[in-house]
XYZ file of C-alpha atoms in Angstrom:
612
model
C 23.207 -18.164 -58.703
C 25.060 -16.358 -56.173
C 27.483 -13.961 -56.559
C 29.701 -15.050 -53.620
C 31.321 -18.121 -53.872
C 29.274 -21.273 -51.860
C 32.450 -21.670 -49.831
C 31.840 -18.164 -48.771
C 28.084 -18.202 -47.455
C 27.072 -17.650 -44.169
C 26.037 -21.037 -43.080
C 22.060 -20.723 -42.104
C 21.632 -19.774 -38.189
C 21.501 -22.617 -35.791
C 18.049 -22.519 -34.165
C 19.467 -23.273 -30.838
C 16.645 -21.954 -28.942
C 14.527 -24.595 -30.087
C 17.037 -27.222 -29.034
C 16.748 -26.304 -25.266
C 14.243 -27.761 -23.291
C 10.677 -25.891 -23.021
C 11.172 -24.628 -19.558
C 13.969 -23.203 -20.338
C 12.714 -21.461 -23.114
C 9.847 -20.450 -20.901
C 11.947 -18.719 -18.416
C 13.910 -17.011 -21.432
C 10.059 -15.869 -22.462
C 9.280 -14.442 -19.032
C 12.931 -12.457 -18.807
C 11.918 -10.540 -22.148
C 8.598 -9.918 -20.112
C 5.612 -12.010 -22.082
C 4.570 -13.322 -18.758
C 5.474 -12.267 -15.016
C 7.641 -14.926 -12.728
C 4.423 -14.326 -10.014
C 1.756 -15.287 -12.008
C -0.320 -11.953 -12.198
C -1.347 -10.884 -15.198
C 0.249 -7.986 -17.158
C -2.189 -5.167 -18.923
C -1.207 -5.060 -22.576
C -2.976 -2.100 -24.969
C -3.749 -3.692 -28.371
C -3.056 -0.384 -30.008
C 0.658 -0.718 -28.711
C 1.921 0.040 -25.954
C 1.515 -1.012 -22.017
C -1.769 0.011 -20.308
C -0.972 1.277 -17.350
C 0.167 4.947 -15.987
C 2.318 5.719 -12.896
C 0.954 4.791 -9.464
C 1.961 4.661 -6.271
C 0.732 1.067 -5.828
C 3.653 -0.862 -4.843
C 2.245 -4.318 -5.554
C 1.655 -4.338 -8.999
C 3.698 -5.234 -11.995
C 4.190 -2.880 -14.722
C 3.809 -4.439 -18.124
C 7.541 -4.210 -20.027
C 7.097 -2.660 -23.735
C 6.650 -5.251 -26.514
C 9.374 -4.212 -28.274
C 11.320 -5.858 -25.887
C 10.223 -9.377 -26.960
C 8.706 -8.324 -30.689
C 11.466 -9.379 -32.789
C 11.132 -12.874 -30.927
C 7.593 -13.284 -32.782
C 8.919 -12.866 -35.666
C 11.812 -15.272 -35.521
C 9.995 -18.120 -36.462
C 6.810 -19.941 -36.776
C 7.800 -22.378 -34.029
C 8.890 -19.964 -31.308
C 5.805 -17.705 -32.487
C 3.389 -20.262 -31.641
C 4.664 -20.688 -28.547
C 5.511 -17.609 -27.025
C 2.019 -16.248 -28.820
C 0.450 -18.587 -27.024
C 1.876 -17.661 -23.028
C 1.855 -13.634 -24.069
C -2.070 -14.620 -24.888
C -2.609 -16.897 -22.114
C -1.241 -15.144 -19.002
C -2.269 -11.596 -19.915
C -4.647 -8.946 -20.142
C -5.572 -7.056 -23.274
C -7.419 -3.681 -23.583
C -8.363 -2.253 -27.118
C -9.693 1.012 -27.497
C -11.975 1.894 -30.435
C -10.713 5.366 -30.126
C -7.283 6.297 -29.837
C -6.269 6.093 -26.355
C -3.300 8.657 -26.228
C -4.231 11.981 -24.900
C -5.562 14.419 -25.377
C -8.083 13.095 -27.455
C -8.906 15.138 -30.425
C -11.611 15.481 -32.830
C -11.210 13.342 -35.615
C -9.253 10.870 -33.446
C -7.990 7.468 -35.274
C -11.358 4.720 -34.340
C -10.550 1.226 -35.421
C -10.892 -2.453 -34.225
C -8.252 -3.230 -36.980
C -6.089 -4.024 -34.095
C -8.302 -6.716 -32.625
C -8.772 -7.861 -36.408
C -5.000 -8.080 -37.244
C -4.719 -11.479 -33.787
C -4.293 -14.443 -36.003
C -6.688 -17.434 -35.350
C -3.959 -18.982 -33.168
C -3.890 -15.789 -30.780
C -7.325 -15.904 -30.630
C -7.089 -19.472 -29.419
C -5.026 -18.380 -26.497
C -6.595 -14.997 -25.621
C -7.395 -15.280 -21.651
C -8.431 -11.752 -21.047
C -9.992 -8.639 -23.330
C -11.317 -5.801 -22.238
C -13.103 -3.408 -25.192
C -13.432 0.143 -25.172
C -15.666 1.433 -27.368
C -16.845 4.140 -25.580
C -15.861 4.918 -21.916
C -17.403 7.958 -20.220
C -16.140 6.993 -16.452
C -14.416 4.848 -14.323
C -11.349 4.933 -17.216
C -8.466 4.105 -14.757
C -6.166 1.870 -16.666
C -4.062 1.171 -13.537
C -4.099 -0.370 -10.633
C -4.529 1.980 -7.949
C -4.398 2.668 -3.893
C -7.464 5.360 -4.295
C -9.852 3.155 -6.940
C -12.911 4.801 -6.566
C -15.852 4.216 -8.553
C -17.299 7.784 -10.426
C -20.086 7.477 -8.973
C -19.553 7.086 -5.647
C -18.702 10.672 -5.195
C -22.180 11.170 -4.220
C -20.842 10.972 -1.108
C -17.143 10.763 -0.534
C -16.794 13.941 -2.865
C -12.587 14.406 -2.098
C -12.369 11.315 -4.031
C -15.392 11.172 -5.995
C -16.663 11.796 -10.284
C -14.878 15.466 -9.408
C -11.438 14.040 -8.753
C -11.554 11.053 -11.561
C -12.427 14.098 -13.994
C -9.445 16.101 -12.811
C -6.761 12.602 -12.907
C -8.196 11.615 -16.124
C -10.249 14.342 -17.916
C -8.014 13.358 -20.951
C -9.562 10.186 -21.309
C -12.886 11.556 -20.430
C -15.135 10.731 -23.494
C -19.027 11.884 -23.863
C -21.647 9.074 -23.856
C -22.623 7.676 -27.543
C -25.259 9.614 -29.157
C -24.547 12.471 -26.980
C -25.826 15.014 -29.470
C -24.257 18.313 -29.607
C -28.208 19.989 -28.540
C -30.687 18.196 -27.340
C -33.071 18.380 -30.581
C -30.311 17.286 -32.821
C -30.371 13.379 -32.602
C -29.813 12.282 -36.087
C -26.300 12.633 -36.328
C -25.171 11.259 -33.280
C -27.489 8.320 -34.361
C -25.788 7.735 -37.334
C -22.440 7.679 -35.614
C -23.293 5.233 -33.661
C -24.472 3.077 -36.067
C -21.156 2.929 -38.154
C -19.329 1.791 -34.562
C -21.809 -1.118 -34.256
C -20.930 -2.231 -37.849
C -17.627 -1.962 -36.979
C -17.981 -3.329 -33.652
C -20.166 -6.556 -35.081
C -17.372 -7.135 -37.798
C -14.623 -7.344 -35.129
C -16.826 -9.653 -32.985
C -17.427 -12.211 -35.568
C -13.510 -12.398 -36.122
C -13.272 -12.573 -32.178
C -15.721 -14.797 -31.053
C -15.056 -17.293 -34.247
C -11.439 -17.747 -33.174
C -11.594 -17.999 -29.297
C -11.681 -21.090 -27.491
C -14.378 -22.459 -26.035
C -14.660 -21.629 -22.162
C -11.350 -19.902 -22.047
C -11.837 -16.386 -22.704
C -12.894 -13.179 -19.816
C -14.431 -10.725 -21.921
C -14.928 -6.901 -20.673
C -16.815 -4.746 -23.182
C -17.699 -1.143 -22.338
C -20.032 1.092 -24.077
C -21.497 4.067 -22.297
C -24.125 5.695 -23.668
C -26.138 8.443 -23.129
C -29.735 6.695 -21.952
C -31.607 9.846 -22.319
C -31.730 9.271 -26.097
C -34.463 7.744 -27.423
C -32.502 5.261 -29.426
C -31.037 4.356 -26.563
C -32.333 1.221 -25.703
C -31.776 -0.032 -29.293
C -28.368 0.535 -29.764
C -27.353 -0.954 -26.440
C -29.171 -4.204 -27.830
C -26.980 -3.772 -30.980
C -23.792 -3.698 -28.774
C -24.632 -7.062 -26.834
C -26.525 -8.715 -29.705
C -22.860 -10.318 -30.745
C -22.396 -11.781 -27.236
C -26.293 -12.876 -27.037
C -25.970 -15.132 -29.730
C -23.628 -17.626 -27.967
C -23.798 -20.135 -25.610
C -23.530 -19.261 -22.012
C -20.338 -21.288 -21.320
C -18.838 -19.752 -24.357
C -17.238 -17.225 -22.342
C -15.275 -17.807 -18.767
C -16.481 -14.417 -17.542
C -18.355 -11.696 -18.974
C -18.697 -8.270 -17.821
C -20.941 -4.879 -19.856
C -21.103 -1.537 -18.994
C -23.488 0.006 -21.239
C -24.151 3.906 -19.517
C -22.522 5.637 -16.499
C -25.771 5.877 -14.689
C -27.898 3.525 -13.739
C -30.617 3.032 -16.305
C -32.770 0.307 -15.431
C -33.812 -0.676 -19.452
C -30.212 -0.009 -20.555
C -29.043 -2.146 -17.674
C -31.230 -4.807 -18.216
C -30.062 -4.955 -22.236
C -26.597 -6.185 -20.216
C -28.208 -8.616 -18.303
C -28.341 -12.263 -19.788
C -31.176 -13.388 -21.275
C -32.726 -15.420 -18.365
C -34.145 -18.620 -18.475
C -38.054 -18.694 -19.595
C -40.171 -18.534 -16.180
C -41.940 -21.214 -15.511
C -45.682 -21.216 -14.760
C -45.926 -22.883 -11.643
C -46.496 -21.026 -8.334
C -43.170 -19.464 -6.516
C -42.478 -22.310 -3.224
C -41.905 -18.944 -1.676
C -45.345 -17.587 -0.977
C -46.333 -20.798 0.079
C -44.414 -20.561 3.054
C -45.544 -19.465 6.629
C -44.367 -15.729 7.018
C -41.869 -15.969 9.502
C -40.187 -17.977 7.181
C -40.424 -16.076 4.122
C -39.254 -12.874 6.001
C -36.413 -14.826 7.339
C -35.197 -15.441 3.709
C -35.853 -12.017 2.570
C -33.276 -10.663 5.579
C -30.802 -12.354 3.704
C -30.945 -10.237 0.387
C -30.332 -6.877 -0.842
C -33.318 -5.677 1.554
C -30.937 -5.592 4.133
C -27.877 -3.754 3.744
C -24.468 -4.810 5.038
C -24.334 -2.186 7.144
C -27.553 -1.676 7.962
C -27.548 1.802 7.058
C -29.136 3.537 4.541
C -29.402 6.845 3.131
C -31.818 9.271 0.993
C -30.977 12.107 -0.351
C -33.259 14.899 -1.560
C -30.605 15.475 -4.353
C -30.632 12.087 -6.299
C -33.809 11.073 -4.801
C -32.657 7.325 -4.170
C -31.315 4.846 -1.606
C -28.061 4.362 -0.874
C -25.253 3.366 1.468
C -22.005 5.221 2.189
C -19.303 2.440 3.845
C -16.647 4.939 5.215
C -14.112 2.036 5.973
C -12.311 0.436 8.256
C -11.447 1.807 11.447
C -8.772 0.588 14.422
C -10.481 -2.098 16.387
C -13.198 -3.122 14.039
C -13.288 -6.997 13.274
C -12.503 -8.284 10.277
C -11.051 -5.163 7.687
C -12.074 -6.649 5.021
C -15.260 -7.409 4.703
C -17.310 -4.650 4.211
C -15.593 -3.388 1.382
C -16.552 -6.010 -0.664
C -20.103 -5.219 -0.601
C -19.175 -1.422 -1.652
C -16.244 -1.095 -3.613
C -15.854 -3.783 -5.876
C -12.885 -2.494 -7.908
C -10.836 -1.399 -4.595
C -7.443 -2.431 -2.902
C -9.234 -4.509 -0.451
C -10.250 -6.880 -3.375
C -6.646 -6.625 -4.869
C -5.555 -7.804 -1.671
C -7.637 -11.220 -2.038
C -6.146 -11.752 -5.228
C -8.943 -10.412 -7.613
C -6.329 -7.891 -9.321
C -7.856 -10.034 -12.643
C -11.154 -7.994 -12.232
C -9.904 -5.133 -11.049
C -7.570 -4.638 -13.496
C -10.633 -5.130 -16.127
C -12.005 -2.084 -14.973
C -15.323 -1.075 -12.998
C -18.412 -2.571 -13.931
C -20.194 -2.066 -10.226
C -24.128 -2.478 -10.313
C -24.280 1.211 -9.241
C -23.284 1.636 -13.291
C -26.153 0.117 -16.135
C -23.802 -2.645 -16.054
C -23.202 -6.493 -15.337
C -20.749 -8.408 -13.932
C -20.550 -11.407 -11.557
C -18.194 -10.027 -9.815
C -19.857 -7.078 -8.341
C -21.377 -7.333 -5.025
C -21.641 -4.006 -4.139
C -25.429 -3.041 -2.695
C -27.806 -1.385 -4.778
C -31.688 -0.485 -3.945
C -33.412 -3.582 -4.513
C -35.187 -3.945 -7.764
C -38.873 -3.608 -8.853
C -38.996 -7.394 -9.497
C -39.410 -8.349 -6.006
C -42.113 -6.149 -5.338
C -43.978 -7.187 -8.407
C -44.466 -11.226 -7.818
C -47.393 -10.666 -5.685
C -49.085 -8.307 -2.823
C -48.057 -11.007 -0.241
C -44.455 -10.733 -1.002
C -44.599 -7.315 -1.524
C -45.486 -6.140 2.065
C -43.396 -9.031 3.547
C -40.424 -7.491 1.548
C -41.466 -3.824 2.470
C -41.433 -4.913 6.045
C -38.074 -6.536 6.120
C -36.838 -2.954 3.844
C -38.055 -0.361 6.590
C -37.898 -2.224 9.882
C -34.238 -3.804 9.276
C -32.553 -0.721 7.866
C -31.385 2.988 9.614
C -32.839 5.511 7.725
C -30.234 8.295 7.172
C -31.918 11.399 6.035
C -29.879 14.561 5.304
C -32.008 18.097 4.417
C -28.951 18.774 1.669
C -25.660 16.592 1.345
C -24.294 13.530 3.420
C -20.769 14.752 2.869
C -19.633 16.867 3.953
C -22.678 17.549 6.325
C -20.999 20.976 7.042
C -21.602 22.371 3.242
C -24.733 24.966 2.830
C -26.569 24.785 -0.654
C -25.859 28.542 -1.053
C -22.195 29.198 0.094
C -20.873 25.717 -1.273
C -17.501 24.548 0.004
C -15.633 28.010 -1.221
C -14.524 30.583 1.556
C -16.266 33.869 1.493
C -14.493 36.743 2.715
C -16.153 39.874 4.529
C -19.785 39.216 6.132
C -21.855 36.075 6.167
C -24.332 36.768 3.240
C -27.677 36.278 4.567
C -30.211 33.815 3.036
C -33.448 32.726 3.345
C -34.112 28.658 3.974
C -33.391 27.565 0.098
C -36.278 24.427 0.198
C -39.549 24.251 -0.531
C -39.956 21.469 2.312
C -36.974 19.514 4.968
C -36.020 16.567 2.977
C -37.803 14.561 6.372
C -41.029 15.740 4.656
C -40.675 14.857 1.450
C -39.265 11.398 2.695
C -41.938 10.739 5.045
C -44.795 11.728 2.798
C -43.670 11.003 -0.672
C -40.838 8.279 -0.600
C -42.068 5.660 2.111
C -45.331 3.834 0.854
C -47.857 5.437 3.944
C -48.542 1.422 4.588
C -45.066 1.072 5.165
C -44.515 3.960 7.720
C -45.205 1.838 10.526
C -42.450 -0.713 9.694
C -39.632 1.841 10.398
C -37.189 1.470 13.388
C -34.631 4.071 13.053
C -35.125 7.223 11.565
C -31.914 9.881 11.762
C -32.573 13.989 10.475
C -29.869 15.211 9.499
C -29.091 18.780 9.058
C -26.114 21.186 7.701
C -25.586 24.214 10.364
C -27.248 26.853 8.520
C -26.535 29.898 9.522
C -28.782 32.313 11.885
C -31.339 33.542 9.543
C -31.569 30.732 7.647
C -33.434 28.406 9.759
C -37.263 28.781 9.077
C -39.204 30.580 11.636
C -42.165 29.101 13.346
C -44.600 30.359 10.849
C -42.534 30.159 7.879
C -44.065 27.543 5.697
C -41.417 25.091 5.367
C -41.965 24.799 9.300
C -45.744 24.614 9.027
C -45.666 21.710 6.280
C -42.690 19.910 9.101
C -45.774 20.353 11.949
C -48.478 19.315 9.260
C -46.251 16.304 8.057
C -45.842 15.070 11.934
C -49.382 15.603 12.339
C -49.734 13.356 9.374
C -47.597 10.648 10.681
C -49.450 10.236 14.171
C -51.727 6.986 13.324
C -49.470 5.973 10.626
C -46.345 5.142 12.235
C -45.575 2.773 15.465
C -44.258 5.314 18.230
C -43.373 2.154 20.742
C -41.155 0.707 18.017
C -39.818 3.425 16.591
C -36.074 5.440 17.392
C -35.988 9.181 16.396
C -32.619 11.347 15.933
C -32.460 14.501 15.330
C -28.634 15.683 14.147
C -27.354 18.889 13.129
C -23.703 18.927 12.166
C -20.876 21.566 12.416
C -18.160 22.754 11.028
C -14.623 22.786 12.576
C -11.310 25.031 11.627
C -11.045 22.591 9.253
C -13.624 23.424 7.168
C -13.715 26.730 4.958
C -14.611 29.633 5.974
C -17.654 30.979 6.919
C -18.733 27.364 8.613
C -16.367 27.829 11.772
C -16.811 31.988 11.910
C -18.018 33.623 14.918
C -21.472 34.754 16.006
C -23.419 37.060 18.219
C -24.947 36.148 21.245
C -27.983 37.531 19.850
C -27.290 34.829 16.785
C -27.365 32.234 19.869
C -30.718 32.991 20.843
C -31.249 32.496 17.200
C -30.189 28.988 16.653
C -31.614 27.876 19.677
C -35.072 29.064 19.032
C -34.849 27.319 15.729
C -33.917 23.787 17.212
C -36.952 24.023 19.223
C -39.256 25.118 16.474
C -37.859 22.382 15.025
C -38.573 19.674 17.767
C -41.394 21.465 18.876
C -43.506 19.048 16.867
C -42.227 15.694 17.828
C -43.291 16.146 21.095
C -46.519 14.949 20.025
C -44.949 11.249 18.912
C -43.385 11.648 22.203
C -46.542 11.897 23.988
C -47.498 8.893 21.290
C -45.101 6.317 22.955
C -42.088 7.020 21.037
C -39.711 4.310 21.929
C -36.978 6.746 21.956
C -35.664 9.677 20.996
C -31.870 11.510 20.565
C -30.511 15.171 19.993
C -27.255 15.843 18.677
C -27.058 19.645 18.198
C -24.269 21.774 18.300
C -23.714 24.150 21.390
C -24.181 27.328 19.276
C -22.672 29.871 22.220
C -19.122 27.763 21.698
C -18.887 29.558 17.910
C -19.477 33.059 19.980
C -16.361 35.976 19.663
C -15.362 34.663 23.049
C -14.423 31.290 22.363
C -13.973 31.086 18.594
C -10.353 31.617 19.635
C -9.827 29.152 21.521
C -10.322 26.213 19.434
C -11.998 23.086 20.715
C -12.309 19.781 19.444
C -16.133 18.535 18.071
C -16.380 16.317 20.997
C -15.772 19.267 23.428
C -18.036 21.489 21.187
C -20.596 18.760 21.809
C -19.500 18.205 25.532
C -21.930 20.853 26.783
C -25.560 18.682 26.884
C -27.579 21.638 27.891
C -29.206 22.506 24.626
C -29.366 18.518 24.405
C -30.959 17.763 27.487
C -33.735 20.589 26.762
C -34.717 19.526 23.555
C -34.662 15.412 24.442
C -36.667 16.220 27.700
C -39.322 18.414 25.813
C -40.467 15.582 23.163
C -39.931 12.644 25.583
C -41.737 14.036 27.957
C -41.834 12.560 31.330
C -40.246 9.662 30.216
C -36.689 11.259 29.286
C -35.040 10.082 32.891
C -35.768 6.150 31.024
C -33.020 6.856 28.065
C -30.279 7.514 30.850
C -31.650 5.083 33.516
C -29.741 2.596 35.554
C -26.173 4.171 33.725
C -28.093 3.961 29.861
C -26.101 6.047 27.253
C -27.012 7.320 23.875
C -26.635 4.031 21.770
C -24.037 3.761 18.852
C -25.815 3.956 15.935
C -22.256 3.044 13.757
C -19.958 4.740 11.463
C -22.822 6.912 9.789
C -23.311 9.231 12.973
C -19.513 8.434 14.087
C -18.530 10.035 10.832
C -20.997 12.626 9.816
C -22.723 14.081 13.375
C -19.157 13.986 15.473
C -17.096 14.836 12.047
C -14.430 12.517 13.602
């Protein structure tokens, strides 16, 4: 009985919500923010909270804080089922096996209770999940202007691994079974295994719940592949996700290791359909045709560019972006930058938001376009194929070949890109070989040296001194190697630049600091020594061939104070001229004939030799 008289008693609340009608109630849902009025999604953090940090990007909508529209869940079991199921529906959802609030410490809170704690009638609704179990890159949780990929700072360093580590070294975790010394394995092993048992008892309460065909799943793992367990525990993340059908899941993207890791990678690859046993179609096409389909893979690069670099001893492509009076803006960034503005802009903020799982990572994802070096599978069906797709490789591709860094092509491997006051310290040339040896000799197959059509050698402005003399052996091996090449290559089909870039007042010092006269002498005897030996592919046939030096006397006491722009610092075509008409030879007036001018070989030299 109650104490208060019955006459007393609050009458019981009149669910008047419920009485309006359901779009109504919908628009009262979106005002207390568990769904946007433009359809985007919101980023939601399972552990609590919103997902996202400040930014600067203007078009994106910032997730309100559930406690705005918490106590609405828990009004009833009607209006929980359906605002549960548009908060579900219409957003995204990251959970973090570790804590996610910085700085992360040791001993941090690691759970998937969060993801265990949806009821079954979430789960039915869930749209988009990203997991986090381990993430040792590419951990921006916001949308931004500046999304660059970690590992893309091979070459746009300003932006690159060193700047994501300085935004977001709070969030910066070390790969699983990173052991604390590299003989120590058995502990980190161990750890690992009790996050897959956790991990596989979340993803049975996931993946039992979900609907059918409905849910975008984003798992990321990274682990270290250098581990010799590796390999097994990235099967033991994806085993959970193997086991289903494939149109279980709407979309499904994996990171499993920062690099790229081709046995790690292909543990996030589907399993693919069994081969069959009959002969490829392919091979049993005429050759024109089959090299005709091959141009339209990854053996031909979007820009037609591509580099190799001595340091990470792999292909690659740079795109540098769009620039006033190109055609269409968009569309090379969406074979480079998967997880950039650009792609925001066509209304992928779904994936973006998700995070990056770009090919250049062990990783898969539909979504990704972005060029990577083409596979061993291709050049494994059979010898036919493989020289047809070698062909289409080094005949429809620039080769970009820089002695130390792309960019910036102004940084020396001793000084680095730190000012040094008081004299230039003086250093011998810090190579074994020019990177244009080792390419020519030990990267292109020797069968395949006569399929290349544009070859650029690059090279940073060392400093007087540091240029190898004429019988230093670094410059021997460069005669020896073009020795080598006569026979091997095709001279009448082949274009040869030679590039050494500059520094301008831009750049630190001591890349822009004066020199002697006597230094002058210096740097011009070492571009000859230097072209000395293509003179021989000149007298060859060589189809053509390009200088683009610095004028070193412009960098002299008497006009280092005056400073001049890197077009007018390339103006003078003296040292040029003299190097261009010693390797072609008598044939040097055809490259200019009838009003010819040095072709535009694109953004790479536009960029990089002019520094533009």
């Amino acid at each position: 009985m109650s104490e208060f008289p019955e006459s007393q008693m609050s009458p019981l609340p009149n669910m008047t919500l419920l009485r309006l009608s359901k779009d109504t109630r919908h628009r009262i849902y979106r005002y207390l923010g568990l769904a946007s009025w433009d359809g985007q999604p919101y980023t939601f953090a399972l552990n609590g909270g919103t997902a996202e940090f400040e930014s600067d990007f203007k078009n994106f909508n910032y997730a309100p804080y559930p406690n705005l529209f918490h106590g609405l869940l828990l009004c009833c079991r009607d209006l929980y089922a359906e605002a549960a199921a548009l908060l579900y529906s219409t957003n995204l959802f990251i959970l973090h096996y570790s804590d996610p609030t910085p700085p992360r410490r040791a001993g941090a809170r690691t759970s998937f209770q969060a993801l265990c704690d949806l009821t079954p009638s979430a789960l039915l609704s869930l749209s988009h999940l990203k997991i986090v179990i381990n993430e040792s890159a590419c951990h921006q949780r916001v949308i931004e202007d500046r999304w660059v990929c970690c590992l893309q700072g091979n070459f746009e360093y300003a932006v690159s691994g060193i700047s994501c580590w300085k935004g977001w070294h709070d969030d910066h975790q070390s790969p699983l079974l990173s052991p604390p010394s590299t003989d120590d394995h058995h502990g980190e092993l161990a750890a690992a295994h009790s996050v897959l048992t956790d991990w596989h008892s979340a993803a049975i309460h996931l993946l039992s719940h979900v609907t059918p065909g409905r849910l975008a799943l984003s798992l990321v793992c990274d682990i270290d592949p250098r581990h010799p367990q590796a390999l097994d525990i990235a099967e033991g993340v994806v085993g959970p996700l193997r086991r289903l059908p494939r149109s279980y899941l709407r979309e499904c993207n994996i990171r499993l290791a920062t690099p790229f890791f081709h046995a790690v990678g292909a543990a996030a690859t589907p399993i693919s359909n069994p081969s069959s046993n009959t002969a490829t179609t392919l091979t049993a096409l005429p050759r024109e045709l089959r090299i005709r389909i091959l141009e339209y893979t990854d053996l031909i690069t979007p820009t037609k560019d591509v580099i190799w670099t001595r340091e990470h001893r792999a292909y690659t492509v740079a795109y540098l972006g769009w620039r006033a009076g190109d055609p269409q803006p968009s569309y090379g960034s969406q074979f480079f930058s998967c997880g950039d503005e650009t792609n925001i802009n066509r209304g992928n903020l779904e994936r973006t938001v998700s995070g990056c799982f770009c090919r250049l990572h062990a990783a898969f994802s539909f979504t990704c376009r972005c060029w990577a070096p083409p596979g061993p599978a291709l050049f494994l069906v059979c010898r036919a194929l493989c020289d047809d797709a070698r062909f289409v490789f080094f005949s429809g591709n620039r080769f970009t070949v820089p002695d130390h860094k792309l960019n910036p092509p102004w940084v020396l491997p001793v000084l680095g890109f730190t000012e040094h006051s008081g004299a230039v310290p003086t250093y011998p040339y810090p190579f074994e070989r020019f990177a244009a040896s080792d390419f020519l000799r030990n990267v292109v197959p020797t069968c395949a040296l006569a399929h290349l059509r544009f070859l650029d050698l690059m090279f940073p402005p060392y400093r007087p001194g540091s240029w190898p003399e004429k019988q230093h052996p670094v410059m021997q091996d460069w005669w020896a190697t073009v020795d080598w090449l006569r026979g091997k290559i095709d001279p009448p089909a082949l274009t040869l630049r030679l590039a050494v870039s500059q520094g301008t007042r831009d750049t630190p010092s001591p890349y822009y600091r004066s020199i002697t006269k006597r230094d002058v002498e210096t740097l011009v005897e070492a571009y000859l020594h230097l072209s000395q030996p293509l003179a021989a592919l000149g007298n060859d046939g060589l189809a053509r061939f390009y200088a683009r030096l610095p004028v070193p006397w412009e960098c002299t006491d008497d006009s280092v104070a005056r400073y001049r722009s890197p077009d007018d610092v390339h103006g003078d075509d003296t040292v040029k001229e003299r190097v261009e008409r010693y390797v072609m030879g008598d044939r040097y007036e055809s490259l200019y004939a009838n009003g010819k001018k040095e072709p535009d070989f694109g953004d790479i030299y536009k960029k990089y030799c002019h520094l533009e």
